[in-house]
Amino acid sequence: MEKNLDPVSIDRPTSFYSSWCGDSSSGRGSQAIIPLDWNIEAREQIVFEAKTKLGQTVQVIEDILGDRTLHLNGDDFQICMHSDGSEYYYGDDSNYDYIKILNFLKLREDGFSRLRILIIGGGDLGLCQLLMDHGVRQITIFELDRELHEIFIKWFPRFKKSPLESDGVRIEFGDGFERLALCEDDSFDVIIGDLPDYGASQFSDTSVSEDLIRVCRSDGAVLTHWANGDFDFNSAYASFHAKSAPFLVVMQGESEGVGAFVWSPKPLGGINYAPAKKI
């Protein structure tokens, strides 16, 4: 159910003093009234709140400057956009870590421009936009929750270089794993799970792994996160350690000053790579 909430009123200063402000360019001055007591608070307000039919709680929060953040299921914000649309940034480093991993793997000599990338999830378009900023031109999104996508478009209309304006971005709504099963072999160079823990953990299911391996190019990569411990590393090892399988890279968290730690069934050669083994 959708709720639009009235803006919070701003307290008014109760006392003032006069000051003379000079304009050096014109040589003229003017009197300015300045408040003695600052009781205007840089507070935030929920300008939109709803629960989608698929059970996701969505909030849009706006601060006193008009900057907006998108929150899902009570977690930290997914994406923030400045009021004028000039800048945006993300609530955690996972999106940036995916970019770092792709940079490290160097799947193509000519960079990102020719990569065919599938995002399972990602309806808020944040990861899609970041990939576009790094030169990716062909992106397909399988998003389960159409309402989430529509809320984002409504409340973040100035999303810079909007993916919706790109001919290279295709969005399909429905169960991402069911749509994955319908894809042709070698359809993508990279598959990324931009999903909550439950969805990310399904990347280790045997049936899903088979589809991921079939649909992703053998010298490509499948990226996801460890789902806060719910990811089945043994099952993933059994599926992805073969030479004919694409790289599977699972983010396991970060360490300050070091970066993201990742796990893979096959050697990656990175400093933060932990050799895979049965656990």
CSV table of C-alpha atoms in Angstrom, one decimal:
chain,number,residue,atom,x,y,z
A,1,MET,CA,0.0,0.0,0.0
A,2,GLU,CA,1.4,3.4,-1.0
A,3,LYS,CA,1.8,6.3,1.4
A,4,ASN,CA,2.8,9.8,0.4
A,5,LEU,CA,3.8,11.7,3.5
A,6,ASP,CA,3.5,15.5,4.1
A,7,PRO,CA,6.9,17.3,4.3
A,8,VAL,CA,8.2,18.1,7.8
A,9,SER,CA,7.8,21.7,8.6
A,10,ILE,CA,11.0,23.8,9.2
A,11,ASP,CA,11.3,25.7,12.4
A,12,ARG,CA,11.7,29.4,12.1
A,13,PRO,CA,14.4,31.4,13.9
A,14,THR,CA,13.0,33.5,16.6
A,15,SER,CA,15.5,36.4,16.8
A,16,PHE,CA,17.7,38.3,14.3
A,17,TYR,CA,20.4,40.9,14.0
A,18,SER,CA,21.2,43.3,11.1
A,19,SER,CA,24.5,43.2,9.3
A,20,TRP,CA,25.8,45.3,6.4
A,21,CYS,CA,27.0,43.3,3.4
A,22,GLY,CA,29.2,45.0,0.8
A,23,ASP,CA,29.4,44.1,-2.9
A,24,SER,CA,33.0,44.6,-4.0
A,25,SER,CA,32.2,44.5,-7.7
A,26,SER,CA,29.6,47.3,-7.6
A,27,GLY,CA,30.8,49.2,-4.5
A,28,ARG,CA,27.4,49.1,-3.1
A,29,GLY,CA,26.1,47.6,0.1
A,30,SER,CA,22.9,46.2,1.5
A,31,GLN,CA,21.4,45.3,4.8
A,32,ALA,CA,21.0,41.6,5.7
A,33,ILE,CA,18.9,40.1,8.4
A,34,ILE,CA,20.7,37.2,10.0
A,35,PRO,CA,19.2,34.8,12.5
A,36,LEU,CA,20.7,34.7,16.0
A,37,ASP,CA,19.6,31.2,16.9
A,38,TRP,CA,19.8,28.4,14.3
A,39,ASN,CA,17.0,26.0,15.0
A,40,ILE,CA,16.6,24.7,11.5
A,41,GLU,CA,17.6,21.1,11.5
A,42,ALA,CA,19.0,19.2,8.5
A,43,ARG,CA,16.5,16.4,9.1
A,44,GLU,CA,15.3,13.8,6.7
A,45,GLN,CA,11.8,12.8,5.8
A,46,ILE,CA,10.1,9.8,4.3
A,47,VAL,CA,8.4,11.2,1.2
A,48,PHE,CA,7.2,7.8,-0.1
A,49,GLU,CA,6.7,4.4,1.5
A,50,ALA,CA,5.0,1.3,0.1
A,51,LYS,CA,5.0,-2.5,0.2
A,52,THR,CA,5.1,-4.1,-3.3
A,53,LYS,CA,2.8,-7.0,-4.1
A,54,LEU,CA,5.9,-9.2,-3.9
A,55,GLY,CA,6.5,-8.2,-0.3
A,56,GLN,CA,9.4,-5.7,-0.6
A,57,THR,CA,9.2,-2.6,1.6
A,58,VAL,CA,10.3,0.5,-0.4
A,59,GLN,CA,11.1,3.9,1.1
A,60,VAL,CA,12.2,7.1,-0.6
A,61,ILE,CA,13.9,9.5,1.9
A,62,GLU,CA,14.6,13.1,1.2
A,63,ASP,CA,16.8,15.5,3.1
A,64,ILE,CA,16.4,19.2,3.5
A,65,LEU,CA,18.5,19.9,0.4
A,66,GLY,CA,16.3,17.7,-1.8
A,67,ASP,CA,18.7,14.8,-2.1
A,68,ARG,CA,16.9,11.4,-2.2
A,69,THR,CA,17.8,7.9,-1.1
A,70,LEU,CA,16.1,4.6,-2.0
A,71,HIS,CA,15.8,2.0,0.8
A,72,LEU,CA,14.7,-1.6,0.5
A,73,ASN,CA,13.3,-3.7,3.3
A,74,GLY,CA,14.6,-1.4,6.0
A,75,ASP,CA,18.3,-1.8,5.0
A,76,ASP,CA,20.8,1.0,4.3
A,77,PHE,CA,20.1,2.9,1.1
A,78,GLN,CA,20.6,1.4,-2.3
A,79,ILE,CA,21.3,4.6,-4.2
A,80,CYS,CA,21.3,8.3,-3.5
A,81,MET,CA,20.8,11.1,-6.0
A,82,HIS,CA,21.5,14.8,-5.6
A,83,SER,CA,18.4,17.0,-6.1
A,84,ASP,CA,19.7,18.4,-9.4
A,85,GLY,CA,20.6,14.9,-10.8
A,86,SER,CA,24.2,15.9,-11.1
A,87,GLU,CA,25.7,13.2,-8.9
A,88,TYR,CA,24.7,9.8,-7.5
A,89,TYR,CA,26.3,7.2,-5.3
A,90,TYR,CA,25.6,3.8,-3.8
A,91,GLY,CA,24.9,2.6,-0.3
A,92,ASP,CA,27.5,0.0,-0.2
A,93,ASP,CA,30.7,-1.0,-2.1
A,94,SER,CA,29.4,-4.2,-3.7
A,95,ASN,CA,28.5,-2.6,-7.1
A,96,TYR,CA,32.0,-1.0,-7.2
A,97,ASP,CA,33.5,-4.4,-6.2
A,98,TYR,CA,31.9,-6.0,-9.2
A,99,ILE,CA,33.6,-3.4,-11.4
A,100,LYS,CA,36.9,-4.1,-9.8
A,101,ILE,CA,36.5,-7.8,-10.3
A,102,LEU,CA,35.7,-7.3,-14.0
A,103,ASN,CA,38.7,-5.0,-14.4
A,104,PHE,CA,40.9,-7.7,-12.8
A,105,LEU,CA,39.6,-10.6,-14.9
A,106,LYS,CA,40.1,-8.7,-18.2
A,107,LEU,CA,37.7,-10.9,-20.1
A,108,ARG,CA,38.2,-8.9,-23.3
A,109,GLU,CA,41.3,-7.0,-24.5
A,110,ASP,CA,39.2,-4.1,-25.6
A,111,GLY,CA,37.7,-3.5,-22.2
A,112,PHE,CA,34.0,-3.4,-21.3
A,113,SER,CA,32.4,-2.1,-24.5
A,114,ARG,CA,31.7,-5.4,-26.1
A,115,LEU,CA,30.8,-7.4,-23.0
A,116,ARG,CA,27.2,-8.8,-23.0
A,117,ILE,CA,26.1,-8.6,-19.4
A,118,LEU,CA,23.1,-10.2,-17.7
A,119,ILE,CA,22.0,-8.8,-14.3
A,120,ILE,CA,19.6,-11.0,-12.4
A,121,GLY,CA,17.8,-8.6,-10.1
A,122,GLY,CA,18.9,-5.0,-10.3
A,123,GLY,CA,15.5,-3.4,-10.7
A,124,ASP,CA,16.7,-0.1,-9.1
A,125,LEU,CA,19.1,0.2,-12.1
A,126,GLY,CA,22.0,1.3,-9.9
A,127,LEU,CA,24.4,-1.5,-11.0
A,128,CYS,CA,23.2,-1.1,-14.6
A,129,GLN,CA,24.1,2.6,-14.5
A,130,LEU,CA,27.5,2.0,-13.0
A,131,LEU,CA,28.3,-0.6,-15.7
A,132,MET,CA,27.3,1.9,-18.4
A,133,ASP,CA,29.5,4.5,-16.8
A,134,HIS,CA,32.4,2.1,-17.3
A,135,GLY,CA,31.7,1.6,-21.0
A,136,VAL,CA,29.3,-1.5,-21.1
A,137,ARG,CA,26.9,-1.1,-24.0
A,138,GLN,CA,24.9,-4.4,-23.9
A,139,ILE,CA,23.0,-5.1,-20.6
A,140,THR,CA,20.0,-7.3,-20.0
A,141,ILE,CA,18.1,-7.2,-16.7
A,142,PHE,CA,15.8,-9.9,-15.3
A,143,GLU,CA,13.9,-8.2,-12.5
A,144,LEU,CA,11.2,-9.9,-10.5
A,145,ASP,CA,9.5,-6.9,-9.0
A,146,ARG,CA,8.1,-4.6,-11.6
A,147,GLU,CA,6.7,-2.2,-8.9
A,148,LEU,CA,10.2,-1.6,-7.5
A,149,HIS,CA,11.4,-0.5,-10.9
A,150,GLU,CA,8.4,1.8,-11.5
A,151,ILE,CA,8.9,3.4,-8.0
A,152,PHE,CA,12.5,4.1,-8.9
A,153,ILE,CA,11.6,5.7,-12.2
A,154,LYS,CA,8.9,7.9,-10.6
A,155,TRP,CA,11.1,9.2,-7.7
A,156,PHE,CA,14.5,9.4,-9.4
A,157,PRO,CA,13.4,10.9,-12.8
A,158,ARG,CA,16.8,12.7,-13.3
A,159,PHE,CA,18.9,9.6,-13.1
A,160,LYS,CA,21.9,10.7,-15.1
A,161,LYS,CA,22.4,8.9,-18.5
A,162,SER,CA,19.3,6.9,-17.7
A,163,PRO,CA,19.5,3.3,-18.8
A,164,LEU,CA,15.9,3.7,-20.0
A,165,GLU,CA,17.2,5.9,-22.8
A,166,SER,CA,19.8,3.4,-24.0
A,167,ASP,CA,19.1,1.1,-26.9
A,168,GLY,CA,21.6,-1.3,-25.4
A,169,VAL,CA,19.6,-2.0,-22.2
A,170,ARG,CA,16.8,-4.5,-22.1
A,171,ILE,CA,14.6,-5.1,-19.1
A,172,GLU,CA,12.5,-8.2,-18.7
A,173,PHE,CA,10.1,-8.7,-15.7
A,174,GLY,CA,9.6,-12.1,-14.1
A,175,ASP,CA,11.5,-14.8,-12.2
A,176,GLY,CA,15.1,-14.3,-13.2
A,177,PHE,CA,16.0,-18.0,-12.8
A,178,GLU,CA,13.1,-19.1,-14.9
A,179,ARG,CA,14.1,-16.7,-17.6
A,180,LEU,CA,17.7,-17.8,-17.4
A,181,ALA,CA,16.6,-21.4,-18.1
A,182,LEU,CA,15.0,-20.1,-21.4
A,183,CYS,CA,18.2,-18.4,-22.6
A,184,GLU,CA,20.3,-19.9,-25.4
A,185,ASP,CA,23.7,-21.3,-24.8
A,186,ASP,CA,26.6,-18.7,-24.6
A,187,SER,CA,24.2,-15.8,-24.6
A,188,PHE,CA,26.3,-13.7,-22.2
A,189,ASP,CA,29.9,-13.0,-21.3
A,190,VAL,CA,29.1,-12.0,-17.7
A,191,ILE,CA,26.2,-12.9,-15.3
A,192,ILE,CA,25.8,-10.9,-12.1
A,193,GLY,CA,23.5,-11.6,-9.2
A,194,ASP,CA,22.3,-8.2,-7.9
A,195,LEU,CA,20.1,-9.9,-5.4
A,196,PRO,CA,19.2,-10.2,-1.7
A,197,ASP,CA,20.7,-13.1,0.3
A,198,TYR,CA,18.0,-15.6,-0.7
A,199,GLY,CA,18.4,-15.0,-4.4
A,200,ALA,CA,22.2,-14.9,-4.2
A,201,SER,CA,22.2,-18.3,-2.4
A,202,GLN,CA,20.4,-19.9,-5.3
A,203,PHE,CA,23.4,-19.4,-7.5
A,204,SER,CA,24.9,-22.4,-5.7
A,205,ASP,CA,21.9,-24.7,-6.4
A,206,THR,CA,22.9,-27.4,-8.9
A,207,SER,CA,20.1,-26.7,-11.3
A,208,VAL,CA,20.7,-23.0,-11.4
A,209,SER,CA,24.5,-23.6,-11.7
A,210,GLU,CA,23.9,-25.8,-14.8
A,211,ASP,CA,21.9,-22.9,-16.4
A,212,LEU,CA,24.5,-20.4,-15.5
A,213,ILE,CA,27.3,-22.5,-16.9
A,214,ARG,CA,25.4,-23.1,-20.1
A,215,VAL,CA,24.2,-19.5,-20.7
A,216,CYS,CA,27.5,-17.8,-19.8
A,217,ARG,CA,30.4,-18.1,-22.2
A,218,SER,CA,33.0,-20.6,-21.0
A,219,ASP,CA,35.7,-18.0,-20.7
A,220,GLY,CA,33.3,-15.5,-19.1
A,221,ALA,CA,32.4,-14.9,-15.4
A,222,VAL,CA,29.5,-15.4,-13.0
A,223,LEU,CA,29.6,-12.9,-10.1
A,224,THR,CA,27.6,-12.9,-6.9
A,225,HIS,CA,28.0,-12.6,-3.1
A,226,TRP,CA,28.1,-15.2,-0.3
A,227,ALA,CA,24.5,-14.4,1.0
A,228,ASN,CA,25.7,-13.9,4.5
A,229,GLY,CA,26.7,-17.6,4.8
A,230,ASP,CA,23.8,-19.2,3.0
A,231,PHE,CA,25.8,-19.8,-0.2
A,232,ASP,CA,26.7,-23.5,-0.6
A,233,PHE,CA,30.4,-23.4,-1.5
A,234,ASN,CA,30.7,-27.2,-1.8
A,235,SER,CA,27.9,-27.4,-4.4
A,236,ALA,CA,29.4,-24.4,-6.2
A,237,TYR,CA,32.8,-26.0,-6.2
A,238,ALA,CA,31.5,-29.2,-7.7
A,239,SER,CA,29.7,-27.3,-10.5
A,240,PHE,CA,32.3,-24.6,-11.4
A,241,HIS,CA,35.7,-26.0,-10.9
A,242,ALA,CA,35.8,-27.7,-14.3
A,243,LYS,CA,38.0,-26.0,-17.0
A,244,SER,CA,35.0,-25.7,-19.3
A,245,ALA,CA,33.0,-23.7,-16.7
A,246,PRO,CA,33.1,-19.9,-16.6
A,247,PHE,CA,34.8,-18.2,-13.6
A,248,LEU,CA,32.6,-18.1,-10.5
A,249,VAL,CA,33.6,-15.2,-8.2
A,250,VAL,CA,31.8,-15.0,-4.8
A,251,MET,CA,32.3,-11.8,-2.7
A,252,GLN,CA,32.9,-12.7,0.9
A,253,GLY,CA,33.1,-9.2,2.5
A,254,GLU,CA,35.7,-6.5,2.8
A,255,SER,CA,38.6,-5.4,5.0
A,256,GLU,CA,39.5,-1.8,5.4
A,257,GLY,CA,42.5,-0.9,3.4
A,258,VAL,CA,42.6,-4.2,1.6
A,259,GLY,CA,39.3,-4.3,-0.4
A,260,ALA,CA,36.9,-7.1,-1.2
A,261,PHE,CA,37.8,-10.8,-0.4
A,262,VAL,CA,36.5,-13.2,-3.0
A,263,TRP,CA,36.3,-16.9,-3.4
A,264,SER,CA,36.5,-18.9,-6.6
A,265,PRO,CA,36.7,-22.6,-7.5
A,266,LYS,CA,39.5,-21.8,-9.9
A,267,PRO,CA,42.7,-19.7,-9.3
A,268,LEU,CA,42.3,-16.0,-10.0
A,269,GLY,CA,45.7,-14.9,-9.0
A,270,GLY,CA,44.6,-11.9,-6.9
A,271,ILE,CA,46.0,-10.9,-3.6
A,272,ASN,CA,42.7,-11.4,-1.8
A,273,TYR,CA,41.9,-14.7,-3.4
A,274,ALA,CA,41.4,-17.6,-1.0
A,275,PRO,CA,42.2,-21.0,-2.7
A,276,ALA,CA,39.1,-23.1,-3.1
A,277,LYS,CA,38.8,-26.4,-1.3
A,278,LYS,CA,36.1,-28.6,0.1
A,279,ILE,CA,34.7,-27.2,3.4
